[in-house]
mmCIF file of C-alpha atoms in Angstrom:
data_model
loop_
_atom_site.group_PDB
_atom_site.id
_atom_site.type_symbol
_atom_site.label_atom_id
_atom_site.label_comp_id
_atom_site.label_asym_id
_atom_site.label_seq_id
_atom_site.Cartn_x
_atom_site.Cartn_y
_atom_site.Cartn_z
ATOM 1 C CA UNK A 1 -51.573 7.207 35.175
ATOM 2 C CA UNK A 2 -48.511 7.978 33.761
ATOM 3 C CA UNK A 3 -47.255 5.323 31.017
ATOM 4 C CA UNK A 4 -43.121 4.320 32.117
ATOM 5 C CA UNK A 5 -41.065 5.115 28.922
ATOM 6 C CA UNK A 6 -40.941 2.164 26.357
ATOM 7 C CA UNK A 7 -37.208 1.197 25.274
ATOM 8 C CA UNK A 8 -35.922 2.800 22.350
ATOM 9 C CA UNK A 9 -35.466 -0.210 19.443
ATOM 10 C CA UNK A 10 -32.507 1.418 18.277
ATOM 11 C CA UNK A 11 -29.952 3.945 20.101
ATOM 12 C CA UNK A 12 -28.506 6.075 17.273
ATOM 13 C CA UNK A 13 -24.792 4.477 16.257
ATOM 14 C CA UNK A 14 -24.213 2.351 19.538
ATOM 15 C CA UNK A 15 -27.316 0.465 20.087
ATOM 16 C CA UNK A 16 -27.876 -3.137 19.492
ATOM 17 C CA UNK A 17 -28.844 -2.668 16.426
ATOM 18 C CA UNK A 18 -25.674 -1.623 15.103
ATOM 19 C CA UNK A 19 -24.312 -4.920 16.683
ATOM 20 C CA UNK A 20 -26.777 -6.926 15.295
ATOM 21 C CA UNK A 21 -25.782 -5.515 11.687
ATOM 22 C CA UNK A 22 -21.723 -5.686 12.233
ATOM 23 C CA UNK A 23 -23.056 -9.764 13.269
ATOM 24 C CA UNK A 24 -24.787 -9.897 10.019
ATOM 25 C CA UNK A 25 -21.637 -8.469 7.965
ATOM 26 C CA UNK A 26 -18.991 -10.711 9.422
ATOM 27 C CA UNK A 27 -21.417 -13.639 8.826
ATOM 28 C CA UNK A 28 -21.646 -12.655 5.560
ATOM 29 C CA UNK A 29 -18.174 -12.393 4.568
ATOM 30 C CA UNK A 30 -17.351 -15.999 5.854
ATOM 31 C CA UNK A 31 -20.463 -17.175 4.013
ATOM 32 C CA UNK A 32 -19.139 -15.657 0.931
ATOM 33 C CA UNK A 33 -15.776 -17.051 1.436
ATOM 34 C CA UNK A 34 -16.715 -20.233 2.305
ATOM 35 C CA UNK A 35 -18.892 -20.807 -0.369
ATOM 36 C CA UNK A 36 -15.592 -19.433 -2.964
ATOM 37 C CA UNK A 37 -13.882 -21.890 -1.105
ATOM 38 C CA UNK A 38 -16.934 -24.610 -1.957
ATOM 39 C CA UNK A 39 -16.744 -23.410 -5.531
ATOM 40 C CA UNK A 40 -12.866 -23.885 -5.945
ATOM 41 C CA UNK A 41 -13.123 -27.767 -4.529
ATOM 42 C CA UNK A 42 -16.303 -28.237 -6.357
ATOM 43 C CA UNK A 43 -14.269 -27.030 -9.847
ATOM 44 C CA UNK A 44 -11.275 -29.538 -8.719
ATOM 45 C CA UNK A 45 -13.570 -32.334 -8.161
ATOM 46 C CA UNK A 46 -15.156 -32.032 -11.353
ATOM 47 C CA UNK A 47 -11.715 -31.652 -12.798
ATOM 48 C CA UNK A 48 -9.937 -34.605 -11.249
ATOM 49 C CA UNK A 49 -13.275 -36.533 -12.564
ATOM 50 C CA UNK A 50 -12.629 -35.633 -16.057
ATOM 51 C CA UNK A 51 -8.961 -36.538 -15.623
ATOM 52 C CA UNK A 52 -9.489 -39.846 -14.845
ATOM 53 C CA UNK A 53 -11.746 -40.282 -17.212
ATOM 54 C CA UNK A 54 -8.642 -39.418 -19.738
ATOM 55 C CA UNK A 55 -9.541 -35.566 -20.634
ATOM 56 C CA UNK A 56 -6.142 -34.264 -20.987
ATOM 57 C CA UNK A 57 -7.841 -30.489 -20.828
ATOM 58 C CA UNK A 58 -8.719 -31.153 -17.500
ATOM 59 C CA UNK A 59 -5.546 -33.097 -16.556
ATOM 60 C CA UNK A 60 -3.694 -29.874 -17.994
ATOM 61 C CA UNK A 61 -5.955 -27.474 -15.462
ATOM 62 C CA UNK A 62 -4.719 -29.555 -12.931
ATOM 63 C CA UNK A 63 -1.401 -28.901 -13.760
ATOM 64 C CA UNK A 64 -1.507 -24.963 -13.987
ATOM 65 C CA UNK A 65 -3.168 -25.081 -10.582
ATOM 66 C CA UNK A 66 -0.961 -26.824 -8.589
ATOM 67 C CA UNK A 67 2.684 -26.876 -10.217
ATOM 68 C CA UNK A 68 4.593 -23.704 -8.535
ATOM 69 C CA UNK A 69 3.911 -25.699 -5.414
ATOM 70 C CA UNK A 70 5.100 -29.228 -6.212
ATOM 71 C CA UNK A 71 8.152 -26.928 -7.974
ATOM 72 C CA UNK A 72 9.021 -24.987 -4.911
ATOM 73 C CA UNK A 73 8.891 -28.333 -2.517
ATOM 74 C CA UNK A 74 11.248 -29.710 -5.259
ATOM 75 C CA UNK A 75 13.304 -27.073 -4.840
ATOM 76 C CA UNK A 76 13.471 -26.485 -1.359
ATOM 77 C CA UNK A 77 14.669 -30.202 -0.764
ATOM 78 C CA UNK A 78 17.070 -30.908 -3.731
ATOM 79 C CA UNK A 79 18.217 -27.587 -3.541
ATOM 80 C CA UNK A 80 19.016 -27.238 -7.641
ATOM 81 C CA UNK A 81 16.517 -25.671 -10.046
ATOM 82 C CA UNK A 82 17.809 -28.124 -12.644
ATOM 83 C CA UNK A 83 16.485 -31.085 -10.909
ATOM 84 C CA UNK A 84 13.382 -29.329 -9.707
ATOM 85 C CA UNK A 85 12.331 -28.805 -13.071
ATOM 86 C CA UNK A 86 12.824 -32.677 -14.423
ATOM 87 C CA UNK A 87 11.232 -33.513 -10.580
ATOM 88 C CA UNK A 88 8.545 -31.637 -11.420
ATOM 89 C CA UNK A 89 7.987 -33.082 -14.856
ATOM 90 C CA UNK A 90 8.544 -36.871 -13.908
ATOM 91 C CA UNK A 91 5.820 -36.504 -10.687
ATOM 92 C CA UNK A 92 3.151 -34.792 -12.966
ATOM 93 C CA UNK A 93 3.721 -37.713 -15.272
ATOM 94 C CA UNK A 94 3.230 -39.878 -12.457
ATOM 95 C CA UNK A 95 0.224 -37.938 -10.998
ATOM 96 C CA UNK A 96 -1.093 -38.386 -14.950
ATOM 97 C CA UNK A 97 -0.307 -42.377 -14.707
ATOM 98 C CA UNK A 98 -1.485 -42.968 -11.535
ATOM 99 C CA UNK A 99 -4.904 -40.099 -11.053
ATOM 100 C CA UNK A 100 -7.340 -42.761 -11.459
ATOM 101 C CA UNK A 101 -6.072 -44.715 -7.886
ATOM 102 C CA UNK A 102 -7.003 -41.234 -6.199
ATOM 103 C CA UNK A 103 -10.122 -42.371 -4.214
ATOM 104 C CA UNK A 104 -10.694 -38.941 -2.672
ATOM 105 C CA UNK A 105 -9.406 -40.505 1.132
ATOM 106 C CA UNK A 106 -7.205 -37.391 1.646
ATOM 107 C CA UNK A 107 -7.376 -34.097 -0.213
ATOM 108 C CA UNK A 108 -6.166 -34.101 -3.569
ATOM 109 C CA UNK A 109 -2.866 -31.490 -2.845
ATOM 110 C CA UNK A 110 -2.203 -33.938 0.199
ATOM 111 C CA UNK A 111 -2.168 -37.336 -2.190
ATOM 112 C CA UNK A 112 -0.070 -35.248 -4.750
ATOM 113 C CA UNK A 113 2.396 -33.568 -2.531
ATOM 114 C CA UNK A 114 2.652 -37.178 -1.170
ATOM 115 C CA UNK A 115 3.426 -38.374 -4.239
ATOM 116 C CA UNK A 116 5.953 -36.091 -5.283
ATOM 117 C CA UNK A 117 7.936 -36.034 -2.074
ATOM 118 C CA UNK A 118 8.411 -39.704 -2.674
ATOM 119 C CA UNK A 119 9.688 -38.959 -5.682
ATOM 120 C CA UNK A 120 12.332 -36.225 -4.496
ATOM 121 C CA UNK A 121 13.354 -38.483 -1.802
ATOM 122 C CA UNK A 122 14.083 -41.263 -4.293
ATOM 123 C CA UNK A 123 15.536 -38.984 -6.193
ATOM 124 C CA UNK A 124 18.112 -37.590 -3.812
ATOM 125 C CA UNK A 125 19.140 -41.849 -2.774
ATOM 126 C CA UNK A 126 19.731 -42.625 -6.244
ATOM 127 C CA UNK A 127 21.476 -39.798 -6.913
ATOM 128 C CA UNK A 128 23.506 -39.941 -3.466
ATOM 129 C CA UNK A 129 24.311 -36.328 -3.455
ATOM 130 C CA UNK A 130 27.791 -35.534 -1.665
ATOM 131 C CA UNK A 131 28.013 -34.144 1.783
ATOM 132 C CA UNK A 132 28.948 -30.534 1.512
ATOM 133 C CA UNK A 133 32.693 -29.443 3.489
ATOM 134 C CA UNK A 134 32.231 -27.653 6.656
ATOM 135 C CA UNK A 135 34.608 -25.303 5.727
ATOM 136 C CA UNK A 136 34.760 -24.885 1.690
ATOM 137 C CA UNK A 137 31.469 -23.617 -0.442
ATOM 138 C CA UNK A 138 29.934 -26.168 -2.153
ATOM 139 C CA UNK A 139 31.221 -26.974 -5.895
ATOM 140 C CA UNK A 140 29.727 -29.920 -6.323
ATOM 141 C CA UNK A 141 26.350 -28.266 -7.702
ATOM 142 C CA UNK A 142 27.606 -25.572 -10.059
ATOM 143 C CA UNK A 143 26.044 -22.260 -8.457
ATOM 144 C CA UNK A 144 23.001 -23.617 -7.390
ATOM 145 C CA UNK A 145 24.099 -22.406 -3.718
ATOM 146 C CA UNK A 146 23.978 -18.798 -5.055
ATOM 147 C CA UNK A 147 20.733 -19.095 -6.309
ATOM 148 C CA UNK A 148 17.729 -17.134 -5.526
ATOM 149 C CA UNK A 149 15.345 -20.095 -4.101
ATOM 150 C CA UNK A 150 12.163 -17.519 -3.691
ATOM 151 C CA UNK A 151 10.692 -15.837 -0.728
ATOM 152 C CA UNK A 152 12.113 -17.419 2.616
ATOM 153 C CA UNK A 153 10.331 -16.719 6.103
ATOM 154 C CA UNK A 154 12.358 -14.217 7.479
ATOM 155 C CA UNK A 155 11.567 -15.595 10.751
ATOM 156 C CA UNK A 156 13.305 -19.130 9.796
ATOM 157 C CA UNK A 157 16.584 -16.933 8.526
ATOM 158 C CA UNK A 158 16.720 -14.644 11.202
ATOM 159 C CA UNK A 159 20.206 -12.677 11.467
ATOM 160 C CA UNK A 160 22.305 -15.081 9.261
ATOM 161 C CA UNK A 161 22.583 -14.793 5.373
ATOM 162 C CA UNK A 162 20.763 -17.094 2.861
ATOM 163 C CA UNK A 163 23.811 -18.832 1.564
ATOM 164 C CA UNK A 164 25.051 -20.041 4.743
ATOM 165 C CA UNK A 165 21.208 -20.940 5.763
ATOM 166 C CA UNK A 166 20.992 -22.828 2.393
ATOM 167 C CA UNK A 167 24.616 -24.900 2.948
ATOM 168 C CA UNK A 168 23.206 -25.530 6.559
ATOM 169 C CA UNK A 169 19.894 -27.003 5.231
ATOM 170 C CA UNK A 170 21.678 -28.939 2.826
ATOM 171 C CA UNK A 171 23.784 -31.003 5.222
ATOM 172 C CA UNK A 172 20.369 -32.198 6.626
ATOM 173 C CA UNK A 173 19.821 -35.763 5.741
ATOM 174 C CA UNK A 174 16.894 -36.091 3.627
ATOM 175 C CA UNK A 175 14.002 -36.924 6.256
ATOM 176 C CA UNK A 176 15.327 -34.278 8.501
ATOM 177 C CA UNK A 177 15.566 -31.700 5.297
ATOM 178 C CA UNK A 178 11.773 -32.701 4.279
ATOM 179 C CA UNK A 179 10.182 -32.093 7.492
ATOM 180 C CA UNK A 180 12.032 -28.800 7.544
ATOM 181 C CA UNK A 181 10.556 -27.792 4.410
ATOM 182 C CA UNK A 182 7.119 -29.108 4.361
ATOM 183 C CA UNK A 183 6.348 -27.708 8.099
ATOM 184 C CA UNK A 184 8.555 -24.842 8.501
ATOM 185 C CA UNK A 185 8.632 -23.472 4.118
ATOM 186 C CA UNK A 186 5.457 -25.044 3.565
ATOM 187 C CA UNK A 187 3.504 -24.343 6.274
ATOM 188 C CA UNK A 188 2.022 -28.005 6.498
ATOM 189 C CA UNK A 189 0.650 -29.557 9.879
ATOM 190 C CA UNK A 190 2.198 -32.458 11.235
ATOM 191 C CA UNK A 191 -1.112 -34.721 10.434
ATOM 192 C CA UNK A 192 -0.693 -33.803 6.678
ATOM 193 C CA UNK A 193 2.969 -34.389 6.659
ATOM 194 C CA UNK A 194 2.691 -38.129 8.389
ATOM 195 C CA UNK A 195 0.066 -38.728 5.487
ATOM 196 C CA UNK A 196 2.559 -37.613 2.817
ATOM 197 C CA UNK A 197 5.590 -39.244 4.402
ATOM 198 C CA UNK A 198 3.153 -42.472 5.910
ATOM 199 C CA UNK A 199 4.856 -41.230 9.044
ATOM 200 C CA UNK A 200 2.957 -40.889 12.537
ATOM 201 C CA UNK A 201 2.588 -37.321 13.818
ATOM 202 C CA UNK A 202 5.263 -37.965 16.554
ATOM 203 C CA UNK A 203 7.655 -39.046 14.372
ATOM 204 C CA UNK A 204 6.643 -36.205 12.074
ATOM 205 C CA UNK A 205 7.278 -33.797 15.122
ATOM 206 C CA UNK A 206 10.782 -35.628 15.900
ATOM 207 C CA UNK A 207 11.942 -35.603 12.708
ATOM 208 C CA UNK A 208 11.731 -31.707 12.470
ATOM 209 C CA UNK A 209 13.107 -31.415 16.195
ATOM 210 C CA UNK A 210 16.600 -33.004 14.872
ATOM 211 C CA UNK A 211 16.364 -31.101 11.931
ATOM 212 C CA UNK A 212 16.406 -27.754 13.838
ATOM 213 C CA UNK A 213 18.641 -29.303 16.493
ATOM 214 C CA UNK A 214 21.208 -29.991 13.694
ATOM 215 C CA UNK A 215 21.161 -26.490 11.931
ATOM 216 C CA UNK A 216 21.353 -24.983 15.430
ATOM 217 C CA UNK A 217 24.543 -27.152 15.955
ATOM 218 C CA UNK A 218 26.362 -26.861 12.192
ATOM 219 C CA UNK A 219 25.467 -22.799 12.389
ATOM 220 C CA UNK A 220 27.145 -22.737 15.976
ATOM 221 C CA UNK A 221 30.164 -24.504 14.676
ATOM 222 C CA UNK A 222 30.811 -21.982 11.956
ATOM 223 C CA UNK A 223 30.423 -19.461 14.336
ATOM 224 C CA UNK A 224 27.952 -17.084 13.261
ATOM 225 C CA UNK A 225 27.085 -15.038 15.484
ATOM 226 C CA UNK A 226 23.212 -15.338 17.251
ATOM 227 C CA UNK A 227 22.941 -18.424 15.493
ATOM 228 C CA UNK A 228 21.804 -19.985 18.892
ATOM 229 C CA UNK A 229 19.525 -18.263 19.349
ATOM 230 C CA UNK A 230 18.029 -18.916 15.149
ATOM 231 C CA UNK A 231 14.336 -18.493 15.463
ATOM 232 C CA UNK A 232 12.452 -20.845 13.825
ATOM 233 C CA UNK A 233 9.199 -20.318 11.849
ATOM 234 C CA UNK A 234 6.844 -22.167 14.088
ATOM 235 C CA UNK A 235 6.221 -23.848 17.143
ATOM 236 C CA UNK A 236 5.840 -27.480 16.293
#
């Protein structure tokens, strides 16, 4: 009696086999990343320990890892590099102050960026920076306006110029302006930005729908053209 043919276990370059191996690879990578990932937040956590215990060496790792971000949220919402800079320096000294109340509740980046948000925004009402003319550049803040601020989503910008985008942005009161930046520049979800801000989410999602609503309005009045139609970077 004739035996029926037995399946082959593998079927050259298409079988299961190969699936089962491209399975394997994938799985690999993400374990790979993930445990990079595990690594990294392991090394902070050991270094936010030894911070708080008073190592300055750690406290100074802390500081190389994380200030071009707190300097580029600086930036972004006072819109001067000179104030950045002594932002920057005065919320590090804070962060150096204060690292022994971080109790881990929230990621570390999300308690700091907190923390130095706070500070911009106090910041910005102490200083009570004037509202820029519709119609005349700016003068009240040297050439900052001119500036090169860093890479800007080119899908925030769209078809108008950075200058005009940056004297738009800066007639946004400050809570509108810092939901702008954090979700939109920063690429922060509303649930982080209410913990930073001690906002809810929906009035972290309202404050950046007036903030678009507004630039959409000032760009239409100076009559650039497609301006109302300015993408923006994501959908909130």
């Amino acid at each position: 009696m004739q035996k029926p043919p037995q399946a082959k276990k593998e079927n050259g370059r298409n079988g299961p086999a190969v699936a089962s191996a491209d399975l394997n690879k994938e799985m690999s990578t993400k374990t790979l990343e993930e445990f990079a990932a595990g690594l990294k937040a392991a090394s902070q956590n050991d270094l936010i320990m030894r911070a708080q215990r008073g190592e300055e060496a750690a406290f100074a790792e802390l500081f190389e890892m994380h200030k071009r971000r707190v300097y580029a949220i600086c930036l972004r919402v006072t819109r001067s590099v000179a104030d950045a800079e002594d932002l920057t320096q005065e919320a590090f000294l804070k962060v150096f102050r204060g690292i022994a109340s971080f109790r881990g509740e929230s990621t570390f980046s999300t308690w700091l960026h907190r923390l130095v948000v706070n500070e911009v925004l106090m910041h910005i009402r102490r200083k009570r920076l004037p509202q820029v003319s519709l119609d005349e550049p700016s003068t009240t803040r040297g050439d900052s306006a001119t500036r090169e601020y860093g890479r800007r989503d080119g899908r925030l910008a769209g078809c108008i110029d950075r200058i005009t985008l940056n004297r738009a942005i800066d007639e946004l009161p400050p809570g509108y302006r810092t939901a702008l930046v954090l979700y939109d520049m920063e690429g922060y979800k509303h649930n982080e930005i209410a913990q930073m801000m001690n906002w809810s989410v929906g009035n972290s999602k309202s404050q950046l729908f007036k903030a678009r609503r507004k630039l959409r309005s000032w760009l239409r009045f100076n009559q650039w053209n497609g301006v109302s139609r300015l993408p923006l970077a994501r959908t909130a």
